[in-house]
Coordinates of C-alpha atoms and ligand atoms in Angstrom, one line a residue:
M1265 CA 103.3 16.4 200.7
S1266 CA 100.5 14.3 202.2
D1267 CA 99.5 15.0 205.7
E1268 CA 96.6 13.1 207.3
I1269 CA 95.6 15.9 209.6
L1270 CA 95.5 18.4 206.7
V1271 CA 93.7 16.0 204.4
G1272 CA 91.1 15.3 207.1
A1273 CA 90.7 19.0 207.8
L1274 CA 90.0 19.7 204.1
R1275 CA 87.5 16.9 204.0
L1276 CA 85.8 18.1 207.2
Q1277 CA 85.6 21.6 205.8
S1278 CA 84.2 20.3 202.6
E1279 CA 81.4 18.6 204.5
V1280 CA 80.8 21.7 206.6
C1281 CA 80.5 23.9 203.4
R1282 CA 78.0 21.4 201.9
E1283 CA 76.0 21.2 205.1
F1284 CA 76.0 25.0 205.5
G1285 CA 74.9 25.7 202.0
S1286 CA 77.9 26.0 199.8
P1287 CA 78.1 23.0 197.4
F1288 CA 80.6 24.8 195.3
N1289 CA 83.2 25.3 198.1
G1290 CA 82.3 21.8 199.3
A1291 CA 83.3 20.3 195.9
M1292 CA 86.4 22.5 195.7
L1293 CA 87.7 21.4 199.1
A1294 CA 87.0 17.7 198.2
H1295 CA 89.2 18.2 195.1
M1296 CA 91.8 19.9 197.2
A1297 CA 91.8 17.0 199.8
A1298 CA 92.2 14.4 197.0
D1299 CA 95.0 16.4 195.4
L1300 CA 96.9 16.8 198.8
E1301 CA 96.5 13.1 199.5
A1302 CA 97.9 12.2 196.1
G1303 CA 100.9 14.5 196.7
G1304 CA 99.6 17.2 194.2
P1305 CA 100.6 20.9 194.0
V1306 CA 98.0 22.1 196.6
G1307 CA 100.5 20.8 199.2
E1308 CA 102.8 23.7 198.3
L1309 CA 100.2 26.2 199.4
L1310 CA 99.7 24.4 202.8
T1311 CA 103.4 24.4 203.7
P1312 CA 102.9 26.5 206.9
W1313 CA 100.6 23.8 208.4
K1314 CA 102.7 20.8 207.4
G1315 CA 102.9 18.6 210.5
A1316 CA 100.8 21.0 212.5
S1317 CA 98.3 19.8 215.1
R1318 CA 94.6 19.4 214.4
R1319 CA 94.0 22.3 216.8
K1320 CA 96.4 24.7 215.0
V1321 CA 95.0 23.8 211.6
F1322 CA 91.5 24.5 213.0
D1323 CA 92.3 27.6 214.9
E1324 CA 94.1 29.1 212.0
A1325 CA 91.4 28.1 209.6
A1326 CA 93.8 26.7 207.1
P1327 CA 91.2 25.1 204.8
I1328 CA 89.1 28.3 204.7
R1329 CA 92.2 30.3 203.8
L1330 CA 92.9 28.0 201.0
V1331 CA 89.5 27.9 199.4
N1332 CA 89.0 31.6 199.9
A1333 CA 92.3 32.3 198.1
F1334 CA 90.9 30.7 194.9
T1335 CA 87.7 32.7 195.3
H1336 CA 89.8 35.8 195.5
L1337 CA 91.8 34.9 192.4
A1338 CA 88.6 34.2 190.5
A1339 CA 87.1 37.5 191.5
G1340 CA 89.7 39.5 189.6
D1341 CA 90.1 39.9 185.9
E1342 CA 93.6 38.3 185.6
V1343 CA 92.5 34.7 185.0
P1344 CA 89.2 34.8 183.1
E1345 CA 89.1 31.0 182.6
L1346 CA 88.9 30.6 186.4
S1347 CA 86.4 33.4 186.8
R1348 CA 84.1 31.8 184.2
A1349 CA 83.9 28.6 186.2
Y1350 CA 83.0 30.4 189.4
P1351 CA 79.5 31.1 190.7
R1352 CA 78.4 34.6 189.6
D1353 CA 75.1 36.5 189.3
G1354 CA 73.0 33.6 190.5
R1355 CA 74.8 31.0 188.3
P1356 CA 76.0 28.0 190.5
G1357 CA 79.5 27.7 188.9
D1358 CA 81.3 24.5 187.9
P1359 CA 83.6 23.3 190.7
D1360 CA 85.1 20.5 188.6
A1361 CA 86.1 22.9 185.8
A1362 CA 87.2 25.5 188.5
W1363 CA 89.5 23.0 190.2
T1364 CA 91.0 21.8 186.9
V1365 CA 91.9 25.4 186.0
G1366 CA 92.8 26.4 189.6
R1367 CA 95.1 23.5 190.1
A1368 CA 97.0 24.3 186.9
L1369 CA 97.4 27.9 188.1
I1370 CA 99.1 27.1 191.4
A1371 CA 102.6 27.4 190.2
S1372 CA 102.1 30.7 188.3
Q1373 CA 99.9 32.2 190.9
H1374 CA 101.7 30.9 194.0
G1375 CA 102.7 34.3 195.3
R1376 CA 99.1 35.7 195.1
L1377 CA 97.6 32.7 196.6
T1378 CA 100.0 32.4 199.5
A1379 CA 99.8 36.2 200.1
F1380 CA 96.0 35.9 200.5
M1381 CA 96.5 32.9 202.8
G1382 CA 99.1 34.7 205.0
H1383 CA 96.4 36.3 207.2
E1384 CA 93.5 34.6 209.0
P1385 CA 90.1 35.0 207.3
Q1386 CA 88.8 38.5 207.6
T1387 CA 85.3 37.3 207.0
N1388 CA 82.9 39.9 208.3
E1389 CA 79.5 38.1 208.4
V1390 CA 76.6 40.5 208.8
R1391 CA 74.1 37.8 209.8
R1392 CA 76.1 37.3 213.0
S1393 CA 74.4 40.5 214.1
G1394 CA 71.2 38.6 214.1
V1395 CA 72.7 36.2 216.7
L1396 CA 74.3 39.0 218.8
L1397 CA 70.9 40.9 218.7
G1398 CA 69.7 38.3 221.2
G1399 CA 72.3 39.4 223.7
F1400 CA 72.0 43.2 223.1
L1401 CA 68.3 43.1 223.6
R1402 CA 68.7 41.0 226.7
V1403 CA 71.1 43.6 228.2
A1404 CA 68.8 46.4 227.2
A1405 CA 65.7 44.8 228.6
E1406 CA 67.4 43.8 231.9
T1407 CA 69.1 47.1 232.6
G1408 CA 66.7 49.6 230.9
L1409 CA 69.7 51.6 229.9
P1410 CA 71.1 52.8 226.6
L1411 CA 74.1 50.8 225.2
R1412 CA 77.7 51.6 224.7
C1413 CA 79.0 48.9 222.3
F1414 CA 82.7 47.9 221.9
E1415 CA 83.6 45.2 219.4
L1416 CA 86.8 43.2 219.2
G1417 CA 88.1 41.6 216.0
A1418 CA 85.6 43.6 214.0
S1419 CA 87.3 43.2 210.6
A1420 CA 85.5 45.9 208.4
G1421 CA 83.2 46.9 211.2
L1422 CA 80.0 45.7 209.5
N1423 CA 78.5 44.4 212.8
M1424 CA 79.1 47.7 214.5
L1425 CA 75.9 48.8 212.9
W1426 CA 73.8 45.9 214.2
D1427 CA 71.1 48.4 215.4
R1428 CA 70.7 49.8 211.9
F1429 CA 69.6 46.6 210.3
H1430 CA 66.2 45.0 210.0
Y1431 CA 65.7 41.5 211.4
R1432 CA 63.1 38.9 210.7
L1433 CA 63.1 36.1 213.2
S1434 CA 61.2 33.1 211.7
Q1435 CA 60.1 31.0 214.6
D1436 CA 59.4 27.3 214.6
D1437 CA 55.8 27.8 215.7
G1438 CA 55.2 29.6 212.4
G1439 CA 55.2 33.1 213.9
D1440 CA 57.6 35.8 212.9
A1441 CA 59.2 38.4 215.2
E1442 CA 60.8 41.5 213.8
W1443 CA 63.2 44.1 215.1
G1444 CA 64.7 47.2 213.6
D1445 CA 63.8 49.8 211.0
P1446 CA 61.5 48.3 208.4
A1447 CA 63.1 50.5 205.8
A1448 CA 66.6 49.4 206.5
T1449 CA 68.8 48.5 203.5
V1450 CA 70.4 45.6 205.4
R1451 CA 67.8 42.8 205.8
V1452 CA 68.7 39.9 208.1
P1453 CA 66.5 36.8 208.1
I1454 CA 67.2 34.3 210.8
D1455 CA 65.5 31.0 211.8
W1456 CA 65.0 31.2 215.5
S1457 CA 63.8 28.3 217.7
G1458 CA 63.3 28.5 221.4
P1459 CA 62.4 31.7 223.4
A1460 CA 62.5 34.8 221.2
P1461 CA 64.6 37.7 222.4
P1462 CA 62.8 40.7 224.0
V1463 CA 62.0 42.4 220.7
D1464 CA 60.0 45.1 222.5
A1465 CA 63.4 46.5 223.8
K1466 CA 64.5 49.4 221.6
P1467 CA 67.9 50.3 223.0
Q1468 CA 69.6 53.4 221.9
V1469 CA 73.3 53.0 221.1
V1470 CA 75.0 56.0 222.5
E1471 CA 78.6 55.0 221.7
R1472 CA 80.1 52.5 219.4
A1473 CA 83.7 51.6 218.7
A1474 CA 85.7 48.6 217.4
C1475 CA 89.2 47.4 217.0
D1476 CA 90.9 44.8 214.8
R1477 CA 94.5 43.8 214.6
R1478 CA 94.3 44.4 210.9
P1479 CA 91.1 46.3 210.0
T1480 CA 89.7 46.1 206.5
D1481 CA 89.6 49.5 205.0
L1482 CA 86.4 49.8 203.0
T1483 CA 87.6 52.8 201.1
D1484 CA 90.3 50.6 199.4
A1485 CA 88.8 48.6 196.5
A1486 CA 91.4 45.8 196.9
Q1487 CA 90.5 45.4 200.5
R1488 CA 86.8 45.3 199.7
Q1489 CA 87.5 42.6 197.2
R1490 CA 89.5 40.6 199.7
L1491 CA 86.6 40.9 202.2
L1492 CA 84.1 39.7 199.7
A1493 CA 86.3 36.7 198.8
C1494 CA 85.8 35.4 202.3
I1495 CA 82.1 34.8 201.5
W1496 CA 81.4 31.5 200.0
P1497 CA 80.9 32.3 196.3
D1498 CA 77.6 30.5 195.7
Q1499 CA 76.0 32.2 198.7
F1500 CA 74.5 35.1 196.9
D1501 CA 72.3 36.3 199.8
R1502 CA 75.3 36.7 202.0
L1503 CA 77.1 38.7 199.3
E1504 CA 74.1 40.9 198.8
R1505 CA 73.8 41.6 202.6
S1506 CA 77.5 42.4 202.8
R1507 CA 77.4 44.8 199.9
A1508 CA 74.5 46.6 201.6
A1509 CA 76.3 46.8 204.9
I1510 CA 79.5 47.9 203.2
A1511 CA 77.6 50.8 201.6
L1512 CA 76.1 51.8 205.0
V1513 CA 79.4 51.7 206.9
A1514 CA 81.0 53.7 204.1
E1515 CA 78.1 56.2 204.1
L1516 CA 78.4 56.8 207.9
G1517 CA 82.2 56.9 207.7
L1518 CA 82.7 54.4 210.5
R1519 CA 86.3 53.3 211.1
V1520 CA 87.6 50.3 213.0
E1521 CA 90.7 51.2 215.1
A1522 CA 93.9 49.2 214.3
A1523 CA 94.9 47.7 217.6
D1524 CA 95.5 44.5 219.4
A1525 CA 92.4 43.6 221.3
L1526 CA 94.1 43.3 224.7
D1527 CA 95.8 46.7 224.5
W1528 CA 92.5 48.2 223.2
V1529 CA 90.4 46.8 225.9
R1530 CA 92.8 48.0 228.6
A1531 CA 92.9 51.5 227.1
R1532 CA 89.3 52.0 226.0
V1533 CA 86.8 50.0 227.9
Q1534 CA 85.4 50.8 231.3
P1535 CA 81.9 51.0 232.7
Q1536 CA 80.2 54.4 232.7
S1537 CA 77.2 55.5 234.7
G1538 CA 73.9 55.9 232.8
A1539 CA 74.6 53.3 230.1
A1540 CA 75.2 49.6 229.9
T1541 CA 78.7 48.9 228.4
V1542 CA 78.8 45.9 226.2
L1543 CA 82.0 44.3 225.0
Y1544 CA 81.3 41.8 222.2
H1545 CA 83.0 39.6 219.6
S1546 CA 82.2 36.9 217.1
I1547 CA 84.4 34.2 215.6
F1548 CA 87.5 35.9 216.9
W1549 CA 88.7 34.2 220.1
Q1550 CA 90.2 31.2 218.2
Y1551 CA 92.7 33.4 216.5
L1552 CA 94.3 34.7 219.7
P1553 CA 97.4 33.3 221.2
A1554 CA 96.9 31.7 224.7
E1555 CA 98.5 34.6 226.5
T1556 CA 96.2 37.1 224.8
R1557 CA 93.2 35.0 225.7
E1558 CA 94.3 34.8 229.3
G1559 CA 95.1 38.6 229.4
L1560 CA 91.7 39.4 227.9
T1561 CA 89.9 37.1 230.4
A1562 CA 91.6 38.8 233.3
A1563 CA 91.0 42.3 231.9
I1564 CA 87.3 41.6 231.4
A1565 CA 87.0 40.3 234.9
E1566 CA 88.7 43.5 236.2
I1567 CA 86.3 45.7 234.2
G1568 CA 83.4 43.6 235.5
A1569 CA 84.6 44.2 239.1
Q1570 CA 84.2 48.0 238.5
A1571 CA 80.6 47.6 237.3
T1572 CA 77.6 48.8 239.4
E1573 CA 73.8 48.8 239.0
A1574 CA 74.1 52.3 237.5
A1575 CA 77.1 51.4 235.3
P1576 CA 76.6 47.7 234.3
F1577 CA 79.0 45.8 232.1
A1578 CA 78.3 42.9 229.8
W1579 CA 80.5 40.5 227.8
L1580 CA 78.6 39.1 224.8
R1581 CA 80.3 36.6 222.5
M1582 CA 79.5 34.2 219.7
E1583 CA 82.3 31.7 219.6
P1584 CA 83.0 28.0 219.3
S1585 CA 82.5 26.1 222.5
P1586 CA 85.9 25.3 224.1
E1587 CA 84.6 21.7 224.8
N1588 CA 83.4 21.1 221.2
L1589 CA 84.8 23.4 218.5
A1590 CA 82.1 22.3 216.1
V1591 CA 79.4 23.9 218.3
V1592 CA 79.1 27.7 218.2
E1593 CA 77.5 29.3 221.3
L1594 CA 76.1 32.7 222.2
R1595 CA 77.1 33.6 225.7
L1596 CA 76.5 36.5 228.0
T1597 CA 78.2 37.4 231.2
C1598 CA 76.8 40.4 233.2
W1599 CA 78.2 42.5 236.0
P1600 CA 77.7 43.4 238.7
G1601 CA 77.5 39.7 239.8
G1602 CA 79.3 38.1 236.9
E1603 CA 76.5 35.6 236.0
D1604 CA 77.4 33.7 232.9
R1605 CA 74.6 32.4 230.7
L1606 CA 74.4 30.3 227.6
L1607 CA 71.8 32.1 225.5
A1608 CA 71.9 29.9 222.4
V1609 CA 73.6 27.4 220.2
V1610 CA 73.9 29.0 216.7
H1611 CA 74.9 28.5 213.1
P1612 CA 78.5 29.8 212.5
H1613 CA 77.3 32.4 210.0
G1614 CA 74.1 33.2 211.9
A1615 CA 71.5 31.4 209.7
W1616 CA 69.8 29.9 212.7
V1617 CA 69.6 30.3 216.5
R1618 CA 68.5 27.6 219.0
A1619 CA 67.9 29.7 222.1
S1620 CA 67.9 28.2 225.5
Ligands
SAM3089 C1 87.0 35.6 211.3 S1 87.2 37.4 211.5 C2 85.6 37.7 212.3 C3 85.2 39.2 212.0 C4 83.9 39.6 212.7 N1 84.0 39.5 214.1 C5 82.7 38.8 212.2 O1 82.3 37.9 213.0 O2 82.2 39.0 211.1 C6 88.4 37.4 212.9 C7 89.0 38.8 213.0 O3 89.7 38.9 214.3 C8 90.8 39.7 214.0 N2 91.9 39.5 215.0 C9 92.6 38.4 215.2 N3 93.5 38.5 216.3 C10 93.2 39.8 216.8 C11 93.8 40.5 217.9 N4 94.7 40.0 218.7 N5 93.3 41.7 218.1 C12 92.3 42.3 217.3 N6 91.8 41.6 216.3 C13 92.2 40.4 216.0 C14 91.3 39.4 212.6 O4 92.1 40.4 212.0 C15 89.9 39.2 211.9 O5 89.5 40.4 211.3

């Protein structure tokens, strides 16, 4: 099977991985693209996207599913020759060796690889909290109220605890801003250019809840392993932050509710007097079918219409721009009034923020 759209998507993702600091996955995806183009066995794994539109391949994150499936296989003990070629404990790994071994395993490991690829990436990226922080602090500073936080598509719920992390915002003028408990176990460094968020705001989170269509249960070792396989394997700082956040979520016994986002919003979210209600999500919208997107947009507008000065409502989201899917934006819409603001253009994993 050779499919120009898929080959192009694998090459593009390869470049994105290199650009965003994962040379290992960049090289793996380049090998995969070449293999697909030559009619090699990787095509078997991509059957669900054969002939699919560019949009579908992007929205369903097919290249990421593929490369993560090999990371997942390498993380177990079953194929030590693959594990040895993967990055580990600060070693960069050998993607050429990993691909030679990985390619040869496709037939025997087909079931495991395709099972992993059967669901969209469950990546739960802690550094996205550093991006969302800009919106939470803005709502807190503008309303002067405590926050009620409701997250959609929360995966394992690591970003439910955004207010328990410590953030260091390195600014382009050389100054650093900080927010959060200096003793926090989860440390989030972020390059921040443009106006800093109002770090003097110290909102209290008086309620927090989250849903996911298929939450990651952190008490289950297999699900934890699956979650960590979504992190690019040579990005050791991301792995370390995730492990720290996993430990915190487990310690506090936080649970993400299993529900479709639209049903959950209708059932759970309404403004409440004395607090600002914030509905938020990150890298989630693209996975929704059109009717769910439309339903959610309408439900959010209805909630907004109920908001008052005493019971404000905010919709905060970090998502690819509908006009240019390669650009990820942080947007905030606040009610009463419904004013929509572009707060920043951001790195997809939250490494940097260019605030407007
Ligand atoms: C790429 S992950 C992002 C996780 C998290 N928001 C983050 O930024 O780290 C997308 C999540 O959206 C969830 N999802 C997709 N469709 C959904 C729906 N209709 N309702 C609830 N969750 C959904 C997936 O299960 C997945 O966990």
